Short mmCIF file of C-alpha atoms and ligand atoms in Angstrom, two decimals:
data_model
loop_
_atom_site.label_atom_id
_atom_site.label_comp_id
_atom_site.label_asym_id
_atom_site.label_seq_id
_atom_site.Cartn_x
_atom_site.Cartn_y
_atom_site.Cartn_z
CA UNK A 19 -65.16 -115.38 -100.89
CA UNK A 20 -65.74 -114.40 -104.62
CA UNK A 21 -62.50 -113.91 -105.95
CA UNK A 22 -60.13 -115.35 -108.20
CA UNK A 23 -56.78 -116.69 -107.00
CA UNK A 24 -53.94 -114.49 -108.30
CA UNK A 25 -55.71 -111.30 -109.45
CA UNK A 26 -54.47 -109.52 -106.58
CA UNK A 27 -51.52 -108.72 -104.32
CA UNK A 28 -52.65 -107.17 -100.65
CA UNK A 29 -50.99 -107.00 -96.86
CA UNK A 30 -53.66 -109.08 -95.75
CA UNK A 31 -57.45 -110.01 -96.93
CA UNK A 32 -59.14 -109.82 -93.58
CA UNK A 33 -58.34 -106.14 -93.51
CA UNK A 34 -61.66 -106.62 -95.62
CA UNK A 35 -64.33 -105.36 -93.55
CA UNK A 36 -62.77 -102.69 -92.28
CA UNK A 37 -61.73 -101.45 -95.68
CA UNK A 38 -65.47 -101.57 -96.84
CA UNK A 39 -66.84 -99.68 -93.86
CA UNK A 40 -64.52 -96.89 -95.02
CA UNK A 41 -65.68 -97.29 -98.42
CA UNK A 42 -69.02 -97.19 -97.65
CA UNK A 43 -68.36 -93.74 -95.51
CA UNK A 44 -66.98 -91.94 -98.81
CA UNK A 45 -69.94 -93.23 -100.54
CA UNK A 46 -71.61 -91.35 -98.68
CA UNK A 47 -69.62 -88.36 -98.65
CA UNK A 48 -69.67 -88.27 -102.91
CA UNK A 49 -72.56 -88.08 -104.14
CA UNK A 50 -71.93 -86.71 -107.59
CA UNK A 51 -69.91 -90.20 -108.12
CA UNK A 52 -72.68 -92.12 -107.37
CA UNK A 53 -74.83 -90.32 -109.18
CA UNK A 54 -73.26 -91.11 -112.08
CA UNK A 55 -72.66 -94.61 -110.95
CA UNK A 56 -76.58 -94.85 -110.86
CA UNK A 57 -76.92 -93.30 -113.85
CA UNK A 58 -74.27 -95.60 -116.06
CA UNK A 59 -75.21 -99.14 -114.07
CA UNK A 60 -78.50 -98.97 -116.25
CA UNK A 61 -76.66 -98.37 -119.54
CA UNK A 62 -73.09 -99.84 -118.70
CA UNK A 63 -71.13 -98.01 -121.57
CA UNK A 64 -68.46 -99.55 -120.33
CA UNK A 65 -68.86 -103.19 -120.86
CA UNK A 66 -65.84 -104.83 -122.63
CA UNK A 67 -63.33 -102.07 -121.67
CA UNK A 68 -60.28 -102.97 -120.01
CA UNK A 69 -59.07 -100.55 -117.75
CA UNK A 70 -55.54 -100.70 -115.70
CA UNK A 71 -55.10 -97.62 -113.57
CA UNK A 72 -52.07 -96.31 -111.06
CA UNK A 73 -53.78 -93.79 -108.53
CA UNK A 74 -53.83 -93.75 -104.87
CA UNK A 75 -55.47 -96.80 -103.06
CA UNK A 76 -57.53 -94.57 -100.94
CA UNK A 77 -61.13 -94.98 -99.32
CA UNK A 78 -61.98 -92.09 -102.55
CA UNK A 79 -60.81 -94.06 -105.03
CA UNK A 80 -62.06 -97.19 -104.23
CA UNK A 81 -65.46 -95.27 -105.43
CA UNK A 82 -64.19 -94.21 -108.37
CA UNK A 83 -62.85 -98.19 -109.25
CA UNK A 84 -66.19 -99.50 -108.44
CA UNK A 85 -68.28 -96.60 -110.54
CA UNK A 86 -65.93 -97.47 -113.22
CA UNK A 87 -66.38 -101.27 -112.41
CA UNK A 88 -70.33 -100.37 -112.22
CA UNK A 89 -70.24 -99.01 -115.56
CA UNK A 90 -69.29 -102.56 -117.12
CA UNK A 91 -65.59 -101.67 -117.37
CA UNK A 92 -62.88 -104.62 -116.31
CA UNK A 93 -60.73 -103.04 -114.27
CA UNK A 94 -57.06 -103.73 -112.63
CA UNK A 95 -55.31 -101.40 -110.30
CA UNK A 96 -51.86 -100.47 -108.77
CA UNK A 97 -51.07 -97.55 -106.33
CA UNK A 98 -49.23 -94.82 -107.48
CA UNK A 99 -47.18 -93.42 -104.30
CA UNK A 100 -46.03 -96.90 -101.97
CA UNK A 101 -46.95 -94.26 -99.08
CA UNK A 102 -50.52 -93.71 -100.00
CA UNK A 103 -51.73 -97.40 -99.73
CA UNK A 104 -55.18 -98.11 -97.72
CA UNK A 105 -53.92 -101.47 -97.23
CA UNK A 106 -57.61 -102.01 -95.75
CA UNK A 107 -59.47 -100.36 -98.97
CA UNK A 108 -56.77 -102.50 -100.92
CA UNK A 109 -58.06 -105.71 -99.27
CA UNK A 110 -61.87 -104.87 -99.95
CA UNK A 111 -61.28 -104.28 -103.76
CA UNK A 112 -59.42 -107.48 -103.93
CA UNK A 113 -62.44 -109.26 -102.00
CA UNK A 114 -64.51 -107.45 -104.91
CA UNK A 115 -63.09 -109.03 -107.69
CA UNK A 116 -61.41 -105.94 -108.24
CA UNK A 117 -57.79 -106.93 -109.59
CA UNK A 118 -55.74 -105.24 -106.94
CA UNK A 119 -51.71 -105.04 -106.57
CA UNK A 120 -51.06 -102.34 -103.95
CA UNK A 121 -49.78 -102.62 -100.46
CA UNK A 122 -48.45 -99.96 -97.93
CA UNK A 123 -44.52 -99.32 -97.88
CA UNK A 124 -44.02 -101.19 -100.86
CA UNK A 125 -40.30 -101.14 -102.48
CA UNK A 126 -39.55 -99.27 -105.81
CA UNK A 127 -39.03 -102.94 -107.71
CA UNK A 128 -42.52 -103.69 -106.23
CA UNK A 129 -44.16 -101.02 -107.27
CA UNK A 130 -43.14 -101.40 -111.11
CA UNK A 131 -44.25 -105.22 -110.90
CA UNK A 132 -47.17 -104.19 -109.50
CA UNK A 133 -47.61 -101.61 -112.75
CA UNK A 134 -46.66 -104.74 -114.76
CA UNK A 135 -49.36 -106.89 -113.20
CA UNK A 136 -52.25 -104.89 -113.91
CA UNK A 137 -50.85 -104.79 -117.90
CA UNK A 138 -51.04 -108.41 -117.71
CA UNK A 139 -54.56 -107.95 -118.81
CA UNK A 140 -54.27 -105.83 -121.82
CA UNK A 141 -56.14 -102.35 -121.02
CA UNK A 142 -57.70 -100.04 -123.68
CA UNK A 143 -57.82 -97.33 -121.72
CA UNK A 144 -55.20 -96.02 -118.97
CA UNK A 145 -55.99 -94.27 -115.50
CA UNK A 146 -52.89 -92.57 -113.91
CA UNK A 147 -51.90 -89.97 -111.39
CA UNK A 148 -48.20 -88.84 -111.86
CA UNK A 149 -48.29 -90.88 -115.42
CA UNK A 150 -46.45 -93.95 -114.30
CA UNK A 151 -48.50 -95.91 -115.81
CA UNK A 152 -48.12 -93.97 -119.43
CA UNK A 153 -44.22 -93.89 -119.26
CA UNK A 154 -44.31 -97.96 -118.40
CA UNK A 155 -46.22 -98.78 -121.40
CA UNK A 156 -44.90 -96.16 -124.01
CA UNK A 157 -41.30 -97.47 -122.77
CA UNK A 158 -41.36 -100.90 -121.98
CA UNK A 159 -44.54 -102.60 -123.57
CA UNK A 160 -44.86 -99.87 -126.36
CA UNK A 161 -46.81 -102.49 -128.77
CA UNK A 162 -49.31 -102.20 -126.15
CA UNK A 163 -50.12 -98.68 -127.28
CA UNK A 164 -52.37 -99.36 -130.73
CA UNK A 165 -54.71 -101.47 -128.78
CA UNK A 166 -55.06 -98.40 -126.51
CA UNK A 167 -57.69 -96.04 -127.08
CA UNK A 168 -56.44 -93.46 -124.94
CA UNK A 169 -55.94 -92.72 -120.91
CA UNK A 170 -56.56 -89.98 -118.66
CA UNK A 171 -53.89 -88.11 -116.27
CA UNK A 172 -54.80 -87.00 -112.55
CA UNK A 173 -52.29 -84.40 -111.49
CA UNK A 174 -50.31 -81.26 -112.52
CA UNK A 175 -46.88 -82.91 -111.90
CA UNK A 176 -48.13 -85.70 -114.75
CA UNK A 177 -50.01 -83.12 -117.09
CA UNK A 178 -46.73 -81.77 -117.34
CA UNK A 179 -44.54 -84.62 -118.23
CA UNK A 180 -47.32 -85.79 -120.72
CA UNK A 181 -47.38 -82.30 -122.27
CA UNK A 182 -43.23 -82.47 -122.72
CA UNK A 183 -43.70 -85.86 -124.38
CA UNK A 184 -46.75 -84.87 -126.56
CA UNK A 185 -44.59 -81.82 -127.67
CA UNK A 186 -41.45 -84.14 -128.46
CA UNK A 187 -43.72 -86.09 -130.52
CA UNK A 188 -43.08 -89.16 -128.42
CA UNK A 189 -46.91 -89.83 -127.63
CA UNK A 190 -48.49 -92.72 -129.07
CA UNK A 191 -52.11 -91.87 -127.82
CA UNK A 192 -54.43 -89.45 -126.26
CA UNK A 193 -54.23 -88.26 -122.63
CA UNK A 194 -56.81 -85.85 -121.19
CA UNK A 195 -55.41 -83.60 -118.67
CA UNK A 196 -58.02 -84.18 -115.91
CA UNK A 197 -55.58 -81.88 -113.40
CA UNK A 198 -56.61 -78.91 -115.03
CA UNK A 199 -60.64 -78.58 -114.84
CA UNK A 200 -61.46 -76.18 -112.68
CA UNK A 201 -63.35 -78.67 -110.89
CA UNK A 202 -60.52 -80.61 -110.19
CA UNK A 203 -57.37 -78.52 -109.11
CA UNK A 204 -59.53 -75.48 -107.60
CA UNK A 205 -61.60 -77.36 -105.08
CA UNK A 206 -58.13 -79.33 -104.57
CA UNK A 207 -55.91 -76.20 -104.31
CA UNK A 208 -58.14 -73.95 -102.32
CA UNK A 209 -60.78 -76.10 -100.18
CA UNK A 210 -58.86 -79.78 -99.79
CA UNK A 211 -55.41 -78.38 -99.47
CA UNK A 212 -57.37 -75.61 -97.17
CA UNK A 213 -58.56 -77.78 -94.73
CA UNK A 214 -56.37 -80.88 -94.88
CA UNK A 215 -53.40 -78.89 -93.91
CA UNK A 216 -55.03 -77.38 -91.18
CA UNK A 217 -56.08 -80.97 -89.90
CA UNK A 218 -52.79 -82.33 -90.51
CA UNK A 219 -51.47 -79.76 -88.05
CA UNK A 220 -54.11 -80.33 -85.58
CA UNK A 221 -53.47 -83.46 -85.67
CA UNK A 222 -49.75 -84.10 -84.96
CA UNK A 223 -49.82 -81.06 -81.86
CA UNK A 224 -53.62 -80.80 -81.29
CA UNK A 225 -52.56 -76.64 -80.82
CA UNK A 226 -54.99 -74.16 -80.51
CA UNK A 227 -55.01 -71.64 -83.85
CA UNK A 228 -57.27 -68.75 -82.66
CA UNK A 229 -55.22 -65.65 -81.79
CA UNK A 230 -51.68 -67.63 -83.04
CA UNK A 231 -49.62 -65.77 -85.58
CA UNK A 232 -49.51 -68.44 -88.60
CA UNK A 233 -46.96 -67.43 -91.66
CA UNK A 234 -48.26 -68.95 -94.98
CA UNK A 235 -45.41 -68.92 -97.23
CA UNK A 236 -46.68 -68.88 -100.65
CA UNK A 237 -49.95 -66.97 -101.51
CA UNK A 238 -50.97 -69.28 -104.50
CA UNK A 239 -53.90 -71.53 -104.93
CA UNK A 240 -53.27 -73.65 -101.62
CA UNK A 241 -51.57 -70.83 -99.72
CA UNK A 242 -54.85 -69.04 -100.13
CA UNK A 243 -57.07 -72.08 -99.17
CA UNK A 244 -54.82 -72.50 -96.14
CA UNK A 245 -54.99 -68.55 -95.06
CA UNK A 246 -58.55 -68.91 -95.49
CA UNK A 247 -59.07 -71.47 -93.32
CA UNK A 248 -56.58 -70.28 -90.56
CA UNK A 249 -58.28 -66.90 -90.46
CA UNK A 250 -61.83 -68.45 -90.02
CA UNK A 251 -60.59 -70.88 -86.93
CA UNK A 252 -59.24 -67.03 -85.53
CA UNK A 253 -55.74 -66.92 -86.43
CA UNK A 254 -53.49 -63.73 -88.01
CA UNK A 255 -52.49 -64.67 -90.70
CA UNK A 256 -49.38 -63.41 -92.54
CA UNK A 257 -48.33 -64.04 -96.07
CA UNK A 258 -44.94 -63.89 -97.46
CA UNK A 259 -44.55 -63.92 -101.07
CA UNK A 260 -42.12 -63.12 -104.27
CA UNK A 261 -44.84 -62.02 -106.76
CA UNK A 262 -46.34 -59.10 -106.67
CA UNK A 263 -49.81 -59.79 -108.03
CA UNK A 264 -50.32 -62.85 -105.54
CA UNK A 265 -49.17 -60.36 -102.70
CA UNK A 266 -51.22 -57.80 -104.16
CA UNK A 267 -54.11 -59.55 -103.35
CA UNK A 268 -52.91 -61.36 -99.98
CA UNK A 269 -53.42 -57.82 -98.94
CA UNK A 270 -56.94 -56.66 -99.96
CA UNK A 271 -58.10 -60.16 -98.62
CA UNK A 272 -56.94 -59.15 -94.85
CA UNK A 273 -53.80 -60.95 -94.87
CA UNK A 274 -50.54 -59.11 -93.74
CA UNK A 275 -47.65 -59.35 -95.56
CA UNK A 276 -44.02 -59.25 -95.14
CA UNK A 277 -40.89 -60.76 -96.32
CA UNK A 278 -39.97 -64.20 -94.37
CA UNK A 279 -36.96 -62.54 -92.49
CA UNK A 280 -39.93 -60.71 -90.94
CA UNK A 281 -42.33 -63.09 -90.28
CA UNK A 282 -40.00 -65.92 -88.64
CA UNK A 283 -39.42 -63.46 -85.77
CA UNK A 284 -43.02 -63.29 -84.83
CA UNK A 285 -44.52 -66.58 -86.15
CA UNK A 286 -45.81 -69.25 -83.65
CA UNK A 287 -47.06 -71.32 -86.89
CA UNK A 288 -45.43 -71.54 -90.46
CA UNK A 289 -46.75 -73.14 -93.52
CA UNK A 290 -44.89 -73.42 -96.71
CA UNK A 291 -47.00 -73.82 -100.31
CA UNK A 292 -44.60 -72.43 -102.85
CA UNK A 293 -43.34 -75.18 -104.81
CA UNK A 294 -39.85 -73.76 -104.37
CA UNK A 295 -36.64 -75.14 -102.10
CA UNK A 296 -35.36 -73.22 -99.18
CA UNK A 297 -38.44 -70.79 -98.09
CA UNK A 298 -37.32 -71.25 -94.42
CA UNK A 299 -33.49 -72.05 -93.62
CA UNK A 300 -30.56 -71.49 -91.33
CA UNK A 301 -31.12 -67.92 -90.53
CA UNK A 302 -34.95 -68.27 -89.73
CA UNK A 303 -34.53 -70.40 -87.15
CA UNK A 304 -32.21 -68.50 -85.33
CA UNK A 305 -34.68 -65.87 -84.47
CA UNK A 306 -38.15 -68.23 -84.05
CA UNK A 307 -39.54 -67.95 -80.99
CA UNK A 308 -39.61 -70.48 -78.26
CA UNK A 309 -42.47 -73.37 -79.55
CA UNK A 310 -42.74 -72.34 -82.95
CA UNK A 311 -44.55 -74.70 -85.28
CA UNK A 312 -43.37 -75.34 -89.13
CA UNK A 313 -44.25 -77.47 -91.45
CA UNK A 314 -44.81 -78.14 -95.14
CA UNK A 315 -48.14 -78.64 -97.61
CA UNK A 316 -45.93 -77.87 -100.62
CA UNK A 317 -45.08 -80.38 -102.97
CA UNK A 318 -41.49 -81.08 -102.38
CA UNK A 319 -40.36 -81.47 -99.19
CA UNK A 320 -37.37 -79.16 -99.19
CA UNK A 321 -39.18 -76.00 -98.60
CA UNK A 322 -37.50 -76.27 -95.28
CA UNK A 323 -34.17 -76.54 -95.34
CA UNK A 324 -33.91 -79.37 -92.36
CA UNK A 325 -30.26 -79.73 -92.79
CA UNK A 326 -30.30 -75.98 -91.70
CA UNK A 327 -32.48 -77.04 -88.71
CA UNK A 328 -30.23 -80.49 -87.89
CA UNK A 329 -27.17 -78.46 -87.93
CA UNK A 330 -28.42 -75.27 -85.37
CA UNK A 331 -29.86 -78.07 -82.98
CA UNK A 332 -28.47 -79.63 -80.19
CA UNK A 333 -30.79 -82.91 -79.74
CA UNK A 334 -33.93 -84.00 -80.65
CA UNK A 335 -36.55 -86.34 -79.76
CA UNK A 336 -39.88 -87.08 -80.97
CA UNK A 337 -43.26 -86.19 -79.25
CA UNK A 338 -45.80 -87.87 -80.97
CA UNK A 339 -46.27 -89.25 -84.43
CA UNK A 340 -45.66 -86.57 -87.04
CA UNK A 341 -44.18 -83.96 -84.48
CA UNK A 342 -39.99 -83.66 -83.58
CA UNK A 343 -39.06 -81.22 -81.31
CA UNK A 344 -35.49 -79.60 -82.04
CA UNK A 345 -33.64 -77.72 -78.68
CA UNK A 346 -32.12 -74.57 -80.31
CA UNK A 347 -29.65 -71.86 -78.87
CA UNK A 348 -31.21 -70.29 -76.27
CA UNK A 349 -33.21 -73.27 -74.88
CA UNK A 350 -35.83 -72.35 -77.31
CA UNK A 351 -37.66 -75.20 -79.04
CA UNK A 352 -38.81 -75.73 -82.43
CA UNK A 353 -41.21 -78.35 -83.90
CA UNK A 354 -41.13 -79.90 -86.98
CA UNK A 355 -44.01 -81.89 -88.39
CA UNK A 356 -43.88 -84.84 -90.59
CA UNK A 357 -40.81 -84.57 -91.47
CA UNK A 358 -41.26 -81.46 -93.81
CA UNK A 359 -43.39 -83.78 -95.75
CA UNK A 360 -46.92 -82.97 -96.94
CA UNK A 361 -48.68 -82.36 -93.64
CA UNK A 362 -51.85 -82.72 -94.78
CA UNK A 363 -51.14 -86.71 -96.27
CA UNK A 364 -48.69 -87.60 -94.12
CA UNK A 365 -50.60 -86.30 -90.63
CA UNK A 366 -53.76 -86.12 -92.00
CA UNK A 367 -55.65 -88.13 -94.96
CA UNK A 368 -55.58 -85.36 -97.95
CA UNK A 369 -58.64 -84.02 -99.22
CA UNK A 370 -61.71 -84.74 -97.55
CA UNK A 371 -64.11 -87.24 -99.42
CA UNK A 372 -66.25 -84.50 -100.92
CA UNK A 373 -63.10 -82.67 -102.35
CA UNK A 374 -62.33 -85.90 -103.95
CA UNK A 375 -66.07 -86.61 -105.55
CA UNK A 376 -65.11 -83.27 -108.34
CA UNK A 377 -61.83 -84.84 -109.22
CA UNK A 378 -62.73 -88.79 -109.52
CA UNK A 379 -65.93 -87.65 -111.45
CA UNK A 380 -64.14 -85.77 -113.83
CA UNK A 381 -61.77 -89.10 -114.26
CA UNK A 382 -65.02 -90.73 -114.64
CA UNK A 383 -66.53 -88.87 -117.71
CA UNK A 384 -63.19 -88.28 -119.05
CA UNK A 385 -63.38 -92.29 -119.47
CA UNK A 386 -66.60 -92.19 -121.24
CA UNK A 387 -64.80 -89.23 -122.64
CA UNK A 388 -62.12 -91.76 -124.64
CA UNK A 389 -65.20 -94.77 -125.06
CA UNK A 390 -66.65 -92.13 -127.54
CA UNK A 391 -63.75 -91.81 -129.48
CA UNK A 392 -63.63 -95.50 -129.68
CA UNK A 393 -67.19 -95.31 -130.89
CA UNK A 394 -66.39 -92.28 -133.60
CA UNK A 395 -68.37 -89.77 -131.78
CA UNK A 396 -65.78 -87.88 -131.45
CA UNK A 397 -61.69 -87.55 -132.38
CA UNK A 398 -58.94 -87.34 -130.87
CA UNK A 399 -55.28 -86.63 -131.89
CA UNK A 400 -53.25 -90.08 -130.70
CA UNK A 401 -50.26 -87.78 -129.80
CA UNK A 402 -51.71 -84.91 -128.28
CA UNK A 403 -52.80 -83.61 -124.69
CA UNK A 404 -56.31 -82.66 -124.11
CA UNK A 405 -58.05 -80.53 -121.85
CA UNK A 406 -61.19 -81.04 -120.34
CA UNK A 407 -63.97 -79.19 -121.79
CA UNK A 408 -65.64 -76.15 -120.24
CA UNK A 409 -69.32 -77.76 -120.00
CA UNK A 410 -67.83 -80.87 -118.51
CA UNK A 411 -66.91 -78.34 -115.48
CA UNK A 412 -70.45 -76.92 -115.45
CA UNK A 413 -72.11 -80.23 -115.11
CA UNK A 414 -70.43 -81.68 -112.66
CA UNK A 415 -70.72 -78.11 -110.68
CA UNK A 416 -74.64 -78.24 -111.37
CA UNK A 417 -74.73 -81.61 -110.46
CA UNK A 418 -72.93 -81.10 -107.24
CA UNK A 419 -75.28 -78.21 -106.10
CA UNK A 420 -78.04 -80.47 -106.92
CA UNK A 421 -76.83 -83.46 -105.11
CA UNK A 422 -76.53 -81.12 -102.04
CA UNK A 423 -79.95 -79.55 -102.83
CA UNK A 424 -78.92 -76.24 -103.40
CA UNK A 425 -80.89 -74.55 -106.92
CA UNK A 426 -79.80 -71.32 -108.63
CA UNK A 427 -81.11 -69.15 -111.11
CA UNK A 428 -81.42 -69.39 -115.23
CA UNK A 429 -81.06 -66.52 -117.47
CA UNK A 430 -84.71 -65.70 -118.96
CA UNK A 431 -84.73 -65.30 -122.85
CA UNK A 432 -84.60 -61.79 -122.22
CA UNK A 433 -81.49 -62.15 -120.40
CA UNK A 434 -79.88 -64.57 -122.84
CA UNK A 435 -80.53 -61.85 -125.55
CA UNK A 436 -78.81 -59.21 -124.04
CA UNK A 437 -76.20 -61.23 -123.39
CA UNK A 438 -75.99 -62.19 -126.62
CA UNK A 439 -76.15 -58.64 -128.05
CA UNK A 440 -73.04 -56.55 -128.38
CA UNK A 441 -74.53 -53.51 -129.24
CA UNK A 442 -76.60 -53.34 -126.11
CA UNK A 443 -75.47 -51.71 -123.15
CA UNK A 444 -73.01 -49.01 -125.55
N1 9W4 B 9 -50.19 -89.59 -100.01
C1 9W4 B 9 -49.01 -89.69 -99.30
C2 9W4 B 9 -47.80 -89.29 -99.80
C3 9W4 B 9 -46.66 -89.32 -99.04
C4 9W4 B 9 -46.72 -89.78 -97.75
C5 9W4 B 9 -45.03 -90.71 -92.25
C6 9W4 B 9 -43.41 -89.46 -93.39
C7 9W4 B 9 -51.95 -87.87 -102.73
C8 9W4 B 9 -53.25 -87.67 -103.22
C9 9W4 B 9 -54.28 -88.43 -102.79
O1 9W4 B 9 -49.40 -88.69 -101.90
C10 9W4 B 9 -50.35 -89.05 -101.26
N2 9W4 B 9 -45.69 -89.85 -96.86
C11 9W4 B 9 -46.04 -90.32 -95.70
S1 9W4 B 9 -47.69 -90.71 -95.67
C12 9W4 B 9 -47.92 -90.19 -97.26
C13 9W4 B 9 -49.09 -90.15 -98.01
N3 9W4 B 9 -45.22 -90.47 -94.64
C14 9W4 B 9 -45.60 -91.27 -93.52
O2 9W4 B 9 -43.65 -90.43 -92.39
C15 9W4 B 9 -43.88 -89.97 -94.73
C16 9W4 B 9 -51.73 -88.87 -101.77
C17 9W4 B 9 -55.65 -88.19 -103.33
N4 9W4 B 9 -56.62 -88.36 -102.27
C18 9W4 B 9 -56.83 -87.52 -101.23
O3 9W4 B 9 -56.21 -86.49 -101.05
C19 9W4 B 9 -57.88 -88.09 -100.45
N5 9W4 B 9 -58.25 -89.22 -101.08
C20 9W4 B 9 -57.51 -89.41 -102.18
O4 9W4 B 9 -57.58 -90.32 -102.97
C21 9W4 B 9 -54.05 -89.41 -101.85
C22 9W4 B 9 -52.77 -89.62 -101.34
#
């Protein structure tokens, strides 16, 4: 096997095969990655970059590391969440040359000398998702930070801890927020959290949704993708909310609302996406009916106040992976999935591959992004956040739509003009 002894820590390197059939399959499934993989193999404007990166070991990512690999760029790689871990995608990086330190159900001492490991080799530019990665070097190896040119941050819970550091002045060099292109957190919010959480349900009860009552607590970005989704596979859907605006328009899109009290009485499915603690507690259970169905696509998994749950029930057992079943007064029973956990990673596997190709080719350019700072095409604060630009957005969207053969229409000069023209139209 072509590999070098020591560049990697896996579970196990026959897991191989398996790991590159999967890897193969999300090729397949992301083609704006590998058109850009195509494109950048010719030119490789990556060649003599070192890259260390902390994201998910998943079947996506694993495209993303080899585009980046493709590119020229020397690449080493931990996971960011032990949970996450493809420990077969792990094992076919590693048998790529790929320097790999990620294994499933790893301990929190592991996972920081696994963050350690892929420093060994000295990156210039950073790759992180929850900005792990960031926080080791600025704290522990900070006079690793003037050889970096710069890294790139995948989520909103990261984009905000770099933004608190940038504004302390604590930063010691550029971040792009990847998290917020609208071609990243949109088509995560609405169409990956949409339909993972959906199958993530499916999943751990295989229930039927058409004609079910489902409660979507939380009408923001993901509560909307979920409702959306629900309603096409035939569901009611309800809504409960605490802003007005978001109920506001729960409503005009065909979704009932009411306040949670309400809804728990009639619900046979809940789904909580607020981002807030104690949506559904004590008193909510006490009225559910007989086989209702909750669980949790939120970010923190105390949305539903199990405690609550625990304390009201008087055993439990469980049915099938991802799905407990609580006896409650009355001989009524209630399920809870994946342990209030994200549903649609921990019974499901997140966002589909093609949900994935808009965020990991945003991380893509945003590399390039940092390479032409390095070059002086462009500047960069070193202690500042940015945001990814507007026409970085509209390419990958164009290039999507033309990797799935769909054309649209151009505005003719005319057009343009008018546009253009703020007296016209008055
Ligand atoms: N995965 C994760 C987290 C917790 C977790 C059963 C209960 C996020 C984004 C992407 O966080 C991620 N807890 C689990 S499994 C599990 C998985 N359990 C196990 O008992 C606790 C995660 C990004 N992403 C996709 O969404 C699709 N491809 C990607 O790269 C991946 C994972």
């Amino acid at each position: 096997m072509d590999f070098k002894e020591g560049q990697y820590k896996v579970r196990d390197l026959k897991l191989a095969d398996a790991g590159r059939r999967q890897i193969e399959w999300a090729e397949s499934r992301m083609p704006v990655l590998m058109a850009l993989r195509e494109k950048y193999s010719k030119t490789k404007p990556l060649s003599g970059y070192r890259i260390a990166g902390c994201l998910h070991v998943t079947k996506e990512t694993a495209v993303l590391i080899e585009t980046l690999s493709a590119a020229g760029a020397q690449v080493s790689w931990s996971g960011c969440n032990p949970l996450s871990t493809n420990d077969e995608v792990a094992a076919a990086l590693a048998v790529a040359g790929i320097e790999m330190y990620a294994w499933y159900g790893m301990n929190v001492e592991e996972f920081y000398w696994c963050i350690d490991r892929t420093l060994d080799m000295k990156p210039n530019l950073t790759l992180d998702d929850g900005a792990d990665l960031i926080f080791t070097v600025h704290n522990k190896y900070p006079e690793m930070c003037a050889d970096i040119i710069g890294g790139t941050e995948e989520t909103t819970t990261g984009v905000h801890r770099l933004r608190s550091m940038a504004a302390d002045g604590k930063m010691k060099y550029p971040v792009i927020a990847v998290n917020d292109a609208e071609t990243k957190w949109d088509f995560d919010n609405v169409y990956g959290t949409g339909q993972s959480t959906l199958d993530g349900i499916i999943r751990a009860t295989s229930v039927l949704l058409a004609g079910k009552n489902i409660v979507v607590a939380g009408y923001g970005h993901c509560g909307k993708g979920v409702a959306m989704r629900a309603k096409g596979m035939g569901a009611n859907v309800i809504a409960t909310e605490v802003k007005p605006t978001a109920a506001l328009k729960a409503t005009l899109e065909g979704v009932q609302v009411m306040p949670m009290d309400e809804a728990a009485k009639i619900g046979d499915i809940f789904i909580t996406a607020t981002g807030v603690k104690d949506v559904i507690v004590g008193r909510h259970f006490d009225v559910m009916k007989d086989g209702a169905i909750i669980s949790n696509t939120g970010h923190y998994d105390c949305e539903i106040n199990i405690p609550d749950l625990e304390e009201r029930s008087a055993t439990h057992r469980t049915i099938r992976a991802n799905c407990e079943e609580y006896l409650m007064s009355g001989n009524r029973r209630i399920y809870l999935l994946a342990q209030g956990r994200l549903v649609n990673l921990a019974a499901a596997e997140g966002h589909p591959s093609e949900v994935m190709d808009m965020s990991f080719a945003n991380q893509f350019l945003s590399q390039l992004r940092l390479v032409r700072v390095d070059k002086g095409e462009e500047t960069m604060d070193r202690g500042s956040v940015y945001d990814i630009p507007v026409e970085q957005d509209q390419e990958l969207a164009a290039l999507k739509l033309a990797t799935n053969g769909i054309t649209i229409d151009k505005l003719t000069e005319a057009q343009m003009a008018y546009h253009l023209d703020y007296a016209a139209g008055t």
